Tab-separated table of C-alpha atoms in Angstrom:
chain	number	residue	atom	x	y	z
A	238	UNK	CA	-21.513	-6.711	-4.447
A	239	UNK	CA	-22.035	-6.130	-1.319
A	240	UNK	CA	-19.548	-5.058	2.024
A	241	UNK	CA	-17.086	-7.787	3.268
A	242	UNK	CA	-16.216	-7.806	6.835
A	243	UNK	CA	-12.344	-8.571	5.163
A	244	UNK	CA	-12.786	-7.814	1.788
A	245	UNK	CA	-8.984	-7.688	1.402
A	246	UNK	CA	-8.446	-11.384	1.984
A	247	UNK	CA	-10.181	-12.440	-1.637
A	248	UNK	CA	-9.197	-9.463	-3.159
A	249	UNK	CA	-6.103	-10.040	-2.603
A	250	UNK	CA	-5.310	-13.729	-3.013
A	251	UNK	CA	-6.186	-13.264	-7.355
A	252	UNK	CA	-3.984	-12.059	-10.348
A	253	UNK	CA	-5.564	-10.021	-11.085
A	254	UNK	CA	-3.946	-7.656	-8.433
A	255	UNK	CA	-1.564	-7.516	-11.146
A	256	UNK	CA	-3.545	-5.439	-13.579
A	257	UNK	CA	-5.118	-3.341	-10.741
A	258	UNK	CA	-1.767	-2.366	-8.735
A	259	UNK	CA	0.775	0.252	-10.743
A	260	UNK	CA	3.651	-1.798	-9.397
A	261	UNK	CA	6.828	0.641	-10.021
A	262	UNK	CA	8.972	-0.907	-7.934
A	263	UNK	CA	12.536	-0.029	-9.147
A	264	UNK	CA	11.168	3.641	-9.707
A	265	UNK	CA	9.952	3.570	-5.940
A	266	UNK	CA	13.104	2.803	-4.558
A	267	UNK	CA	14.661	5.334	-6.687
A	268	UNK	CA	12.058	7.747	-4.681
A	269	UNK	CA	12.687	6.557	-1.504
A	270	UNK	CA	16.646	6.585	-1.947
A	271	UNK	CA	16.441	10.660	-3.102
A	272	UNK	CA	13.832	11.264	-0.459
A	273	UNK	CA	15.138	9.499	2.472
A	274	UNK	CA	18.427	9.114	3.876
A	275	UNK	CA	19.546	5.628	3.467
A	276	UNK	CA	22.420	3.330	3.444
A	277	UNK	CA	23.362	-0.697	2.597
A	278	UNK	CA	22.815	-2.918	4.939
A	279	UNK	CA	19.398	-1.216	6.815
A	280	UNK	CA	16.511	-3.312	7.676
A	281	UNK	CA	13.568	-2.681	5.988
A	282	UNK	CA	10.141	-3.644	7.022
A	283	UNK	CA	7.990	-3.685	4.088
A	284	UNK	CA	4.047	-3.962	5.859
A	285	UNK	CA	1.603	-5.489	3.307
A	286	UNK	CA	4.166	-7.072	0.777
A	287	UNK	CA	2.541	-8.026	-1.785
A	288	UNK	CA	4.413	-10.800	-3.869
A	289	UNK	CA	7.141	-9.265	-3.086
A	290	UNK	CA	8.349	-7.201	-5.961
A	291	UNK	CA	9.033	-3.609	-3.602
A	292	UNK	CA	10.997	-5.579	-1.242
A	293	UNK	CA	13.189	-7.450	-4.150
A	294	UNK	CA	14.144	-4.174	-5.575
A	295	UNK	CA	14.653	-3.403	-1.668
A	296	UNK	CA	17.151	-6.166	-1.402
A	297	UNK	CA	18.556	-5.803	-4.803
A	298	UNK	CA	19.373	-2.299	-3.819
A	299	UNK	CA	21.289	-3.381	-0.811
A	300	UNK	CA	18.837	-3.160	1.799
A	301	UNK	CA	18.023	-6.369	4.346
A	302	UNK	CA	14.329	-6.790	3.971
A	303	UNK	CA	11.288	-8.906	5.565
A	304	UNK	CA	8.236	-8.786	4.148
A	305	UNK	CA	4.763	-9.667	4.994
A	306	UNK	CA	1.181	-10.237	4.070
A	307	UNK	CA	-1.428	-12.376	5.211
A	308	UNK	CA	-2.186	-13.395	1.196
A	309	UNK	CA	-0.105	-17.040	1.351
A	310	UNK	CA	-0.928	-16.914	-2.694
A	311	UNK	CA	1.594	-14.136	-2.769
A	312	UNK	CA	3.593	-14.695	0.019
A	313	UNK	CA	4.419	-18.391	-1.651
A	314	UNK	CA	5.198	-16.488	-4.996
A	315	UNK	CA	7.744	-13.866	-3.275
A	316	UNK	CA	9.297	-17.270	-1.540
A	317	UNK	CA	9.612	-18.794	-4.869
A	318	UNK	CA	10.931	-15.675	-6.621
A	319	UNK	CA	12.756	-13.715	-4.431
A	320	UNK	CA	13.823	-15.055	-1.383
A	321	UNK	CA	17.110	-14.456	-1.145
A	322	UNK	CA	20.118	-13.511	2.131
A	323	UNK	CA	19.055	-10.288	2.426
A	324	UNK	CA	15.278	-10.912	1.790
A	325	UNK	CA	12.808	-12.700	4.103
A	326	UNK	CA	9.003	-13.116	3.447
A	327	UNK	CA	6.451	-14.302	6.355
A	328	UNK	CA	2.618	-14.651	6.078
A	329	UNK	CA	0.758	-13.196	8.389
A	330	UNK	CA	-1.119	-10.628	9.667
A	331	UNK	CA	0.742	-7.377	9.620
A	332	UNK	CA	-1.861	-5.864	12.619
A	333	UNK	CA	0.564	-8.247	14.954
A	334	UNK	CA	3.490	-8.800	13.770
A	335	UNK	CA	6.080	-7.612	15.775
A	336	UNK	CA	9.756	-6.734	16.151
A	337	UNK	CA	10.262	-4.167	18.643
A	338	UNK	CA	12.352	-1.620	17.035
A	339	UNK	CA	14.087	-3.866	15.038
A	340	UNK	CA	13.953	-2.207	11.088
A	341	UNK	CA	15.665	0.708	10.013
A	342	UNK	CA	13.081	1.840	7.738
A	343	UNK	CA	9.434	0.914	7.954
A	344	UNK	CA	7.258	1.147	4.674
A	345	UNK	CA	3.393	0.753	3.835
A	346	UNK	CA	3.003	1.413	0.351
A	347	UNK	CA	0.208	0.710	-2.604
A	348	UNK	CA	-2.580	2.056	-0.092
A	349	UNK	CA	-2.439	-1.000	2.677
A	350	UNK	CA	-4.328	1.108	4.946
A	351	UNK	CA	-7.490	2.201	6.007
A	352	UNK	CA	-9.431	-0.979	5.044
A	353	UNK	CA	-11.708	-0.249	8.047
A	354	UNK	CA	-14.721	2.192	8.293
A	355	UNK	CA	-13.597	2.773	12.323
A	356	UNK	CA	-10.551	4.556	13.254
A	357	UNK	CA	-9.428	2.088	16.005
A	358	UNK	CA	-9.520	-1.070	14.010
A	359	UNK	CA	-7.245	1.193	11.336
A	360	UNK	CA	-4.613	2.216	13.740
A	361	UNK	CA	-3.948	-1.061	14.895
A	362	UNK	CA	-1.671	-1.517	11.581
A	363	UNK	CA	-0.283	1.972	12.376
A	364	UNK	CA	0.726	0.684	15.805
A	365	UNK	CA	2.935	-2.574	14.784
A	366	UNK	CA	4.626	0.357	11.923
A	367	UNK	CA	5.372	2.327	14.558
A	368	UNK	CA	6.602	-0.725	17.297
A	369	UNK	CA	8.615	-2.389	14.785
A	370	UNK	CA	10.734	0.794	14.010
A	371	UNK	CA	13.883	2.169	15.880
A	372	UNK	CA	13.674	5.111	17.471
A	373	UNK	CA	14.575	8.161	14.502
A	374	UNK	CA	13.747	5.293	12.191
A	375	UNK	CA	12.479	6.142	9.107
A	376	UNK	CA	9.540	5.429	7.410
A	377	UNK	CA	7.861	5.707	4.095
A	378	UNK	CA	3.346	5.884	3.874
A	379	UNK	CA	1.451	5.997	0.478
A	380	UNK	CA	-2.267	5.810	0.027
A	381	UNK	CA	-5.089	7.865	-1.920
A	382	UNK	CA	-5.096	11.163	-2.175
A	383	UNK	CA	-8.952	12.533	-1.053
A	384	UNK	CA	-7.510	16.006	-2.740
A	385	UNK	CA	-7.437	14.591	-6.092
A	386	UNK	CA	-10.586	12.056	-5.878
A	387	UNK	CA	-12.435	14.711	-4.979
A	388	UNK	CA	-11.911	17.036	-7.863
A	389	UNK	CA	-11.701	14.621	-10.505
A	390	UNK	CA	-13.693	11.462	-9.127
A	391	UNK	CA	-14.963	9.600	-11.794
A	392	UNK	CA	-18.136	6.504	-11.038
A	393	UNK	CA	-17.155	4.278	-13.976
A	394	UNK	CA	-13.504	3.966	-15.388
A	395	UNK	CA	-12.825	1.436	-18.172
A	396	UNK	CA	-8.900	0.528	-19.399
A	397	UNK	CA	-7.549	-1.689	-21.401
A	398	UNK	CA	-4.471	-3.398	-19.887
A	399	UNK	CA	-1.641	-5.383	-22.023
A	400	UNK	CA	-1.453	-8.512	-21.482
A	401	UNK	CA	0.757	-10.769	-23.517
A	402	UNK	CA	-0.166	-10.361	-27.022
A	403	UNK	CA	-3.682	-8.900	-25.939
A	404	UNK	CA	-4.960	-7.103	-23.463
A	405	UNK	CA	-7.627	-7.093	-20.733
A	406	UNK	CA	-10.222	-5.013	-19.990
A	407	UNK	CA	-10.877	-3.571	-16.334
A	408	UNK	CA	-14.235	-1.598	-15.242
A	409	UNK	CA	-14.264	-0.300	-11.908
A	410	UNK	CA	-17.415	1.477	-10.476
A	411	UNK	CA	-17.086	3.630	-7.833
A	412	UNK	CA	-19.117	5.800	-4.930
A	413	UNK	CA	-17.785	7.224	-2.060
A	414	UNK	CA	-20.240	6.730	1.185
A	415	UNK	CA	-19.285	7.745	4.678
A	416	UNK	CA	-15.653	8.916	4.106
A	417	UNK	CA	-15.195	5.275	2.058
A	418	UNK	CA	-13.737	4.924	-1.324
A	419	UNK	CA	-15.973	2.062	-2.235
A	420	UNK	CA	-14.989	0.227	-5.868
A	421	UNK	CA	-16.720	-2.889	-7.585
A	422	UNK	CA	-13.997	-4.525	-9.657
A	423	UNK	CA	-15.243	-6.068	-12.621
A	424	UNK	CA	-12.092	-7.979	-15.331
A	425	UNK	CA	-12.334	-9.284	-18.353
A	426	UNK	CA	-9.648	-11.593	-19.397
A	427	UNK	CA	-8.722	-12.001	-23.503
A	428	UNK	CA	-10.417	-15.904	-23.179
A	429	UNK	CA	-13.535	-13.987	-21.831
A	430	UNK	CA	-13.123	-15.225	-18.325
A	431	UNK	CA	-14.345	-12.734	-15.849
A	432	UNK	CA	-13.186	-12.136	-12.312
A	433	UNK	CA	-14.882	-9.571	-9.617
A	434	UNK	CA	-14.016	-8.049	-6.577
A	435	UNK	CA	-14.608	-5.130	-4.111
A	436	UNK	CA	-12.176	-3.367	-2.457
A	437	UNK	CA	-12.660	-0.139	0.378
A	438	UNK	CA	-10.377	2.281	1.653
A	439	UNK	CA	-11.525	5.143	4.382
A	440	UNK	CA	-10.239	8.890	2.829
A	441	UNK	CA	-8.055	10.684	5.292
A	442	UNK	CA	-7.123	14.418	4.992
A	443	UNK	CA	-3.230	14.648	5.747
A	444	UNK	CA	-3.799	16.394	8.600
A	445	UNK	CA	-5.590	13.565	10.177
A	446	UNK	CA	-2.615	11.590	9.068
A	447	UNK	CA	-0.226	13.752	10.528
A	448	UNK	CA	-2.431	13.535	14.071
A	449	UNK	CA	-2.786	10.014	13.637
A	450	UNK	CA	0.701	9.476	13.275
A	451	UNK	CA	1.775	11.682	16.110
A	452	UNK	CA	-0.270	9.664	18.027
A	453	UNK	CA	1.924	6.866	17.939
A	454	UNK	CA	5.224	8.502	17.865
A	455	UNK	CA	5.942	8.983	14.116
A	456	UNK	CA	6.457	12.998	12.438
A	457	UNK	CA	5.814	13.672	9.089
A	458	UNK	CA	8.336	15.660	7.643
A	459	UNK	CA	7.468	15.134	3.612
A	460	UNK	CA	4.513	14.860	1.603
A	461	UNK	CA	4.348	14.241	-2.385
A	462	UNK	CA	1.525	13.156	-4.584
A	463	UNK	CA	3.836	10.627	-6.511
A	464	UNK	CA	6.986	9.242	-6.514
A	465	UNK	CA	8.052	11.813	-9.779
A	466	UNK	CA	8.339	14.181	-6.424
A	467	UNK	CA	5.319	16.098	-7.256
A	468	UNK	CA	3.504	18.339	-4.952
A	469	UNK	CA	0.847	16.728	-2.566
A	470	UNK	CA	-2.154	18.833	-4.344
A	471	UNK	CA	-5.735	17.645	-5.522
A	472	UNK	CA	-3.620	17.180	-9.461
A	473	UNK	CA	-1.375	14.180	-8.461
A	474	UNK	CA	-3.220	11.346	-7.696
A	475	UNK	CA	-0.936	9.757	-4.479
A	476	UNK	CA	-0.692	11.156	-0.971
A	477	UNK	CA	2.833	9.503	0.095
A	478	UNK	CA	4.016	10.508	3.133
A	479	UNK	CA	8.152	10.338	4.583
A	480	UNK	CA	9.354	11.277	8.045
A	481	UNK	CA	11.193	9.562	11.272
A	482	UNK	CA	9.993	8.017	14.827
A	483	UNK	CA	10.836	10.399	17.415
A	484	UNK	CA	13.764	9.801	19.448
């Protein structure tokens, strides 16, 4: 399969997002409540929702929430499921959206970044994060870790998935050219129906992250390599990234 201009928009508008994303969203707000300092009532922008199920644990936790993504698929699902006071969901396109310093907290989580083989077209996500959070906001950044797919990077990885009273199968083939993580996504349902899809993500070292970020006003004060609080090292899999916009 070949390179999409944006691959994300199919990729993203199947189910099958469901097998491929470790969800954990209760667990991550456990994280994000030990690591960070927050309280009820903060707003939360959660940049690259999904359908929704980080910023429903958000809101169930207290927290006032909006959520976007340009998938309508999923943004009609978190609408349907788990629209609530306290929890708003928008589609759009998270490169523009914009509430000057309006959140609280801003998050980017499941590796919503760095769909982009040039740095500019990358940072312009970075930039709304960054606009849309008060000043000594705080903000919350997961994505791969480069560490850790570079000492155990594997081409071809096969798992089976439950599903129901089944399961389904997932291959994913791999290569890494020109700093991308490129992955074909082949899955195999338990009917036999098959679905495929590519997917890219550019590998930064944290200290490009913590340049990058500087950049546009945001210091990274914590790194971890998953939300269990590991260290950020190449033997935990996540490089997930906590700090504040400077004042």
């Amino acid at each position: 399969m070949t390179n999409k201009e944006k691959w994300w928009i199919d990729f993203y508008k199947s189910d099958f997002t469901e097998v491929v994303l470790n969800q954990q969203a209760a667990e991550t707000v456990c994280f994000m409540q030990e690591v960070g300092c927050l309280q009820h009532g903060m707003r939360v922008f959660d940049q690259c929702c999904g359908k929704g199920y980080l910023a429903h644990e958000l809101d169930q936790a207290g927290y006032t929430v909006t959520g976007i993504d340009l998938s309508k698929p999923y943004i009609d699902y978190a609408c349907e499921h788990f629209s609530s006071d306290m929890a708003e969901f928008i589609c759009g396109d998270a490169e523009t959206f914009l509430r000057a310093e309006y959140y609280d907290v801003a998050i980017n989580w499941n590796t919503s970044f760095g769909y982009h083989e040039h740095d500019e077209e990358n940072e312009r996500m970075l930039a709304t994060f960054s606009e849309n959070l008060k000043r000594v906001g705080q903000f919350f950044f997961s994505t791969m870790n480069p560490l850790f797919i570079n000492r155990h990077f594997q081409r071809y990885i096969v798992k089976q998935v439950p599903f129901g009273d089944s399961t389904i199968i997932t291959i994913r083939e791999s290569r890494i050219e020109n700093g991308m993580m490129m992955s074909d996504w082949l899955i195999v349902y338990p009917d036999g129906h098959r679905e495929t899809a590519f997917g890219q993500t550019k590998l930064y070292s944290l200290e490009q992250f913590r340049s990058m970020f500087a950049r546009y006003g945001l210091k990274v004060e914590k790194t971890y390599g998953d939300i269990s609080l590991s260290p950020y090292d190449e033997d935990h899999p996540s490089m997930i990234l906590y700090g504040h916009k400077l004042s």
